Amino acid sequence: MDGQPTADIVDRIRDIPIYRESIERGHFPILEKPEIARGFPDNWMTPALAAALEAGEAEFVLSTGTNHARMQIIRPPYFLLNSYYRLWSEHPDIAHTWHEGCRRLSLTTVLATEHVARVNAKKRGAQPDARPALEDRRLDARTLYLNLRLDPALWERDEVERMLAEIRAARDEHPQGLYHLDCSSYHLAHLVRKVGEWDLWEDFPQPASIIHAYEYAPDNVRAYLLEHFACPVVDLFGSTELGYLYYSDRDGRFRPYLDEMSVELLPVAPGSRIYSLIVSSVRNPHMPLIRYRSGDCARTLDGTPDPTRISKFCGREKELLATPDGPVSQGDLDDRVSAASPRVFVHQLRVTNEAEAELHYVTFDDAPLEPHVAEVLEKSVGELTGRACRLEHRTHIPIGKSGKYAWLAQDH
């Protein structure tokens, strides 16, 4: 199957200029991001879309770039939030916290907090404050954003105590004292470390459910969260332009959530078992994406291109590392790290040339790995990358300007 749209889907996109040639030919090629941007927004404009923009039922936004250029898209207001809320309300392990009216406390990048503050300031006809007050960090009646610093490793005690106080206030507003915690896995792990360091556990009420999204969650980080929280910890996979496509159950197994969508998996290189996600979606009525290359990569349970058997979303296609044995993904490196030691928290591979690499790493307890463990990991990463690898223990790896960690740095 080559993922060609059904007759029903073709009827729904017939008036969109970008698809006219494909409809005439009877074949839809893979839709790449540069093609979406070429001639934007005229290549998407229809009378219905123009009317939706005029009525405020559609808006222009930018995709959330991590280490790459952001893409302008058109979508309904709160498209991604509504996708999140619907999935939360239907998730077999945590739907009860939605229906019980739990507040959503979001601990993620400061860029997300700043976006909410800008939206709220615009509603008031004002400029956002440099450090937005609590009310300016409310996305809606249900969701509050907590983080005000780019690098969570640098949170100071007063910041952590302020966030914990805001969590307790949301907990106290609920009749059963429940709340839902939304996070980047890294940000929550940093909070756990700080709470432990300053003996603040009595001030940190346990959430009733946790969703981590926003970026790749390393195996060790997810395991660290599972050690510290008794509630279900759910992983979501999605994007600004598509909404959410997959969710994990409380045991970490991914399940498709493909309402008005379909997914193809294509090898990123001949013979590779790393697959590129090709998504067809009409969930966003203002910008249907047909055979769209999202830029995300996945591996499957059995190595076959079966989108119902995805075992791991293993990073971004643009961030694959070329090696003599084929491309290597963020998830592949993470597998080697977690297999060697559960103590590694943050790691970053620095490729200095075609023959050498360094693996910089931070542990949860800030102590270096035991020499024999470090030796095993150096050898394993060397075999994976086809480069002589040297480990370097650090107590801090700076986060990227996006508020997310880059797993790979290439100095050549």
mmCIF file of N, CA, C and O in Angstrom, residues 201-249:
data_model
loop_
_atom_site.group_PDB
_atom_site.id
_atom_site.type_symbol
_atom_site.label_atom_id
_atom_site.label_comp_id
_atom_site.label_asym_id
_atom_site.label_seq_id
_atom_site.Cartn_x
_atom_site.Cartn_y
_atom_site.Cartn_z
ATOM 1 N N TRP A 201 9.761 17.189 49.818
ATOM 2 C CA TRP A 201 8.732 16.254 49.391
ATOM 3 C C TRP A 201 7.394 16.488 50.090
ATOM 4 O O TRP A 201 6.331 16.262 49.505
ATOM 5 N N GLU A 202 7.424 16.963 51.337
ATOM 6 C CA GLU A 202 6.162 17.218 52.033
ATOM 7 C C GLU A 202 5.370 18.351 51.379
ATOM 8 O O GLU A 202 4.155 18.459 51.564
ATOM 9 N N ASP A 203 6.069 19.182 50.609
ATOM 10 C CA ASP A 203 5.420 20.310 49.933
ATOM 11 C C ASP A 203 4.984 19.970 48.509
ATOM 12 O O ASP A 203 4.434 20.833 47.814
ATOM 13 N N PHE A 204 5.239 18.740 48.062
ATOM 14 C CA PHE A 204 4.968 18.340 46.676
ATOM 15 C C PHE A 204 3.901 17.251 46.693
ATOM 16 O O PHE A 204 4.212 16.071 46.806
ATOM 17 N N PRO A 205 2.620 17.608 46.573
ATOM 18 C CA PRO A 205 1.569 16.586 46.579
ATOM 19 C C PRO A 205 1.641 15.713 45.337
ATOM 20 O O PRO A 205 1.925 16.191 44.237
ATOM 21 N N GLN A 206 1.393 14.429 45.515
ATOM 22 C CA GLN A 206 1.448 13.489 44.400
ATOM 23 C C GLN A 206 0.317 13.775 43.405
ATOM 24 O O GLN A 206 -0.845 13.960 43.813
ATOM 25 N N PRO A 207 0.627 13.840 42.113
ATOM 26 C CA PRO A 207 -0.435 14.023 41.119
ATOM 27 C C PRO A 207 -1.290 12.770 40.979
ATOM 28 O O PRO A 207 -0.867 11.669 41.334
ATOM 29 N N ALA A 208 -2.501 12.969 40.449
ATOM 30 C CA ALA A 208 -3.391 11.831 40.196
ATOM 31 C C ALA A 208 -3.103 11.181 38.851
ATOM 32 O O ALA A 208 -3.440 10.016 38.628
ATOM 33 N N SER A 209 -2.498 11.945 37.926
ATOM 34 C CA SER A 209 -2.093 11.408 36.623
ATOM 35 C C SER A 209 -1.007 12.314 36.059
ATOM 36 O O SER A 209 -0.927 13.498 36.408
ATOM 37 N N ILE A 210 -0.170 11.742 35.208
ATOM 38 C CA ILE A 210 0.923 12.487 34.570
ATOM 39 C C ILE A 210 0.919 12.185 33.077
ATOM 40 O O ILE A 210 0.813 11.023 32.670
ATOM 41 N N ILE A 211 1.024 13.239 32.280
ATOM 42 C CA ILE A 211 1.314 13.100 30.847
ATOM 43 C C ILE A 211 2.630 13.803 30.582
ATOM 44 O O ILE A 211 2.823 14.952 30.991
ATOM 45 N N HIS A 212 3.556 13.116 29.913
ATOM 46 C CA HIS A 212 4.739 13.819 29.417
ATOM 47 C C HIS A 212 4.689 13.811 27.898
ATOM 48 O O HIS A 212 4.337 12.813 27.255
ATOM 49 N N ALA A 213 4.983 14.954 27.329
ATOM 50 C CA ALA A 213 4.944 15.146 25.880
ATOM 51 C C ALA A 213 6.063 16.116 25.528
ATOM 52 O O ALA A 213 7.084 16.154 26.203
ATOM 53 N N TYR A 214 5.940 16.850 24.453
ATOM 54 C CA TYR A 214 6.830 17.949 24.070
ATOM 55 C C TYR A 214 8.162 17.519 23.458
ATOM 56 O O TYR A 214 8.688 18.197 22.594
ATOM 57 N N GLU A 215 8.764 16.417 23.907
ATOM 58 C CA GLU A 215 10.038 15.988 23.349
ATOM 59 C C GLU A 215 10.268 14.522 23.676
ATOM 60 O O GLU A 215 9.538 13.921 24.462
ATOM 61 N N TYR A 216 11.326 13.966 23.077
ATOM 62 C CA TYR A 216 11.697 12.582 23.332
ATOM 63 C C TYR A 216 11.991 12.391 24.824
ATOM 64 O O TYR A 216 12.696 13.189 25.440
ATOM 65 N N ALA A 217 11.446 11.334 25.395
ATOM 66 C CA ALA A 217 11.687 11.017 26.803
ATOM 67 C C ALA A 217 12.643 9.835 26.887
ATOM 68 O O ALA A 217 12.274 8.712 26.535
ATOM 69 N N PRO A 218 13.874 10.040 27.356
ATOM 70 C CA PRO A 218 14.822 8.917 27.462
ATOM 71 C C PRO A 218 14.310 7.838 28.411
ATOM 72 O O PRO A 218 13.569 8.124 29.367
ATOM 73 N N ASP A 219 14.731 6.616 28.163
ATOM 74 C CA ASP A 219 14.271 5.491 28.973
ATOM 75 C C ASP A 219 14.601 5.691 30.451
ATOM 76 O O ASP A 219 13.787 5.398 31.326
ATOM 77 N N ASN A 220 15.823 6.160 30.747
ATOM 78 C CA ASN A 220 16.208 6.348 32.143
ATOM 79 C C ASN A 220 15.372 7.425 32.824
ATOM 80 O O ASN A 220 15.065 7.320 34.014
ATOM 81 N N VAL A 221 15.026 8.469 32.077
ATOM 82 C CA VAL A 221 14.245 9.553 32.661
ATOM 83 C C VAL A 221 12.830 9.071 32.966
ATOM 84 O O VAL A 221 12.283 9.338 34.042
ATOM 85 N N ARG A 222 12.233 8.348 32.024
ATOM 86 C CA ARG A 222 10.901 7.796 32.280
ATOM 87 C C ARG A 222 10.929 6.846 33.478
ATOM 88 O O ARG A 222 10.038 6.894 34.345
ATOM 89 N N ALA A 223 11.951 5.993 33.553
ATOM 90 C CA ALA A 223 12.056 5.066 34.686
ATOM 91 C C ALA A 223 12.212 5.827 36.002
ATOM 92 O O ALA A 223 11.658 5.423 37.036
ATOM 93 N N TYR A 224 12.941 6.930 35.979
ATOM 94 C CA TYR A 224 13.139 7.767 37.167
ATOM 95 C C TYR A 224 11.804 8.347 37.642
ATOM 96 O O TYR A 224 11.512 8.373 38.838
ATOM 97 N N LEU A 225 10.986 8.789 36.678
ATOM 98 C CA LEU A 225 9.667 9.312 37.049
ATOM 99 C C LEU A 225 8.788 8.206 37.632
ATOM 100 O O LEU A 225 8.068 8.428 38.622
ATOM 101 N N LEU A 226 8.840 7.025 37.041
ATOM 102 C CA LEU A 226 8.032 5.915 37.543
ATOM 103 C C LEU A 226 8.435 5.515 38.965
ATOM 104 O O LEU A 226 7.615 5.052 39.749
ATOM 105 N N GLU A 227 9.710 5.714 39.294
ATOM 106 C CA GLU A 227 10.179 5.422 40.650
ATOM 107 C C GLU A 227 9.564 6.369 41.676
ATOM 108 O O GLU A 227 9.374 6.001 42.838
ATOM 109 N N HIS A 228 9.295 7.603 41.257
ATOM 110 C CA HIS A 228 8.909 8.640 42.215
ATOM 111 C C HIS A 228 7.407 8.936 42.242
ATOM 112 O O HIS A 228 6.943 9.651 43.141
ATOM 113 N N PHE A 229 6.662 8.415 41.269
ATOM 114 C CA PHE A 229 5.227 8.708 41.216
ATOM 115 C C PHE A 229 4.444 7.407 41.069
ATOM 116 O O PHE A 229 4.767 6.577 40.217
ATOM 117 N N ALA A 230 3.410 7.272 41.876
ATOM 118 C CA ALA A 230 2.629 6.034 41.876
ATOM 119 C C ALA A 230 1.503 6.047 40.846
ATOM 120 O O ALA A 230 0.940 4.997 40.535
ATOM 121 N N CYS A 231 1.185 7.218 40.303
ATOM 122 C CA CYS A 231 0.068 7.329 39.359
ATOM 123 C C CYS A 231 0.497 6.884 37.954
ATOM 124 O O CYS A 231 1.686 6.717 37.683
ATOM 125 N N PRO A 232 -0.458 6.705 37.035
ATOM 126 C CA PRO A 232 -0.087 6.407 35.648
ATOM 127 C C PRO A 232 0.740 7.543 35.043
ATOM 128 O O PRO A 232 0.457 8.725 35.269
ATOM 129 N N VAL A 233 1.778 7.161 34.285
ATOM 130 C CA VAL A 233 2.637 8.122 33.581
ATOM 131 C C VAL A 233 2.519 7.820 32.092
ATOM 132 O O VAL A 233 2.982 6.780 31.625
ATOM 133 N N VAL A 234 1.885 8.717 31.364
ATOM 134 C CA VAL A 234 1.505 8.487 29.968
ATOM 135 C C VAL A 234 2.358 9.350 29.050
ATOM 136 O O VAL A 234 2.605 10.527 29.330
ATOM 137 N N ASP A 235 2.813 8.773 27.950
ATOM 138 C CA ASP A 235 3.588 9.494 26.936
ATOM 139 C C ASP A 235 2.673 9.801 25.750
ATOM 140 O O ASP A 235 1.926 8.920 25.302
ATOM 141 N N LEU A 236 2.702 11.032 25.269
ATOM 142 C CA LEU A 236 1.958 11.412 24.067
ATOM 143 C C LEU A 236 2.916 11.748 22.948
ATOM 144 O O LEU A 236 3.956 12.375 23.165
ATOM 145 N N PHE A 237 2.544 11.370 21.727
ATOM 146 C CA PHE A 237 3.318 11.744 20.548
ATOM 147 C C PHE A 237 2.426 12.508 19.590
ATOM 148 O O PHE A 237 1.335 12.048 19.233
ATOM 149 N N GLY A 238 2.880 13.689 19.176
ATOM 150 C CA GLY A 238 2.114 14.494 18.228
ATOM 151 C C GLY A 238 2.910 15.707 17.794
ATOM 152 O O GLY A 238 4.115 15.791 18.031
ATOM 153 N N SER A 239 2.226 16.658 17.160
ATOM 154 C CA SER A 239 2.891 17.868 16.693
ATOM 155 C C SER A 239 1.871 18.988 16.554
ATOM 156 O O SER A 239 0.661 18.749 16.538
ATOM 157 N N THR A 240 2.388 20.208 16.434
ATOM 158 C CA THR A 240 1.523 21.383 16.312
ATOM 159 C C THR A 240 0.576 21.253 15.129
ATOM 160 O O THR A 240 -0.600 21.610 15.219
ATOM 161 N N GLU A 241 1.081 20.773 14.008
ATOM 162 C CA GLU A 241 0.284 20.765 12.782
ATOM 163 C C GLU A 241 -0.654 19.562 12.686
ATOM 164 O O GLU A 241 -1.627 19.598 11.937
ATOM 165 N N LEU A 242 -0.370 18.489 13.452
ATOM 166 C CA LEU A 242 -1.158 17.262 13.323
ATOM 167 C C LEU A 242 -2.050 16.973 14.530
ATOM 168 O O LEU A 242 -3.034 16.255 14.409
ATOM 169 N N GLY A 243 -1.717 17.532 15.685
ATOM 170 C CA GLY A 243 -2.363 17.076 16.905
ATOM 171 C C GLY A 243 -1.659 15.816 17.397
ATOM 172 O O GLY A 243 -0.535 15.507 16.993
ATOM 173 N N TYR A 244 -2.317 15.045 18.263
ATOM 174 C CA TYR A 244 -1.699 13.848 18.838
ATOM 175 C C TYR A 244 -2.097 12.607 18.055
ATOM 176 O O TYR A 244 -3.258 12.415 17.704
ATOM 177 N N LEU A 245 -1.086 11.754 17.787
ATOM 178 C CA LEU A 245 -1.272 10.575 16.941
ATOM 179 C C LEU A 245 -1.201 9.264 17.706
ATOM 180 O O LEU A 245 -1.807 8.267 17.293
ATOM 181 N N TYR A 246 -0.401 9.246 18.763
ATOM 182 C CA TYR A 246 -0.205 8.020 19.538
ATOM 183 C C TYR A 246 -0.130 8.381 21.014
ATOM 184 O O TYR A 246 0.280 9.485 21.378
ATOM 185 N N TYR A 247 -0.525 7.433 21.846
ATOM 186 C CA TYR A 247 -0.353 7.587 23.287
ATOM 187 C C TYR A 247 0.180 6.275 23.847
ATOM 188 O O TYR A 247 -0.024 5.203 23.264
ATOM 189 N N SER A 248 0.864 6.364 24.957
ATOM 190 C CA SER A 248 1.286 5.136 25.629
ATOM 191 C C SER A 248 0.280 4.786 26.718
ATOM 192 O O SER A 248 -0.404 5.661 27.261
ATOM 193 N N ASP A 249 0.206 3.497 27.036
ATOM 194 C CA ASP A 249 -0.533 3.110 28.228
ATOM 195 C C ASP A 249 0.395 3.290 29.428
ATOM 196 O O ASP A 249 1.546 3.725 29.295
#
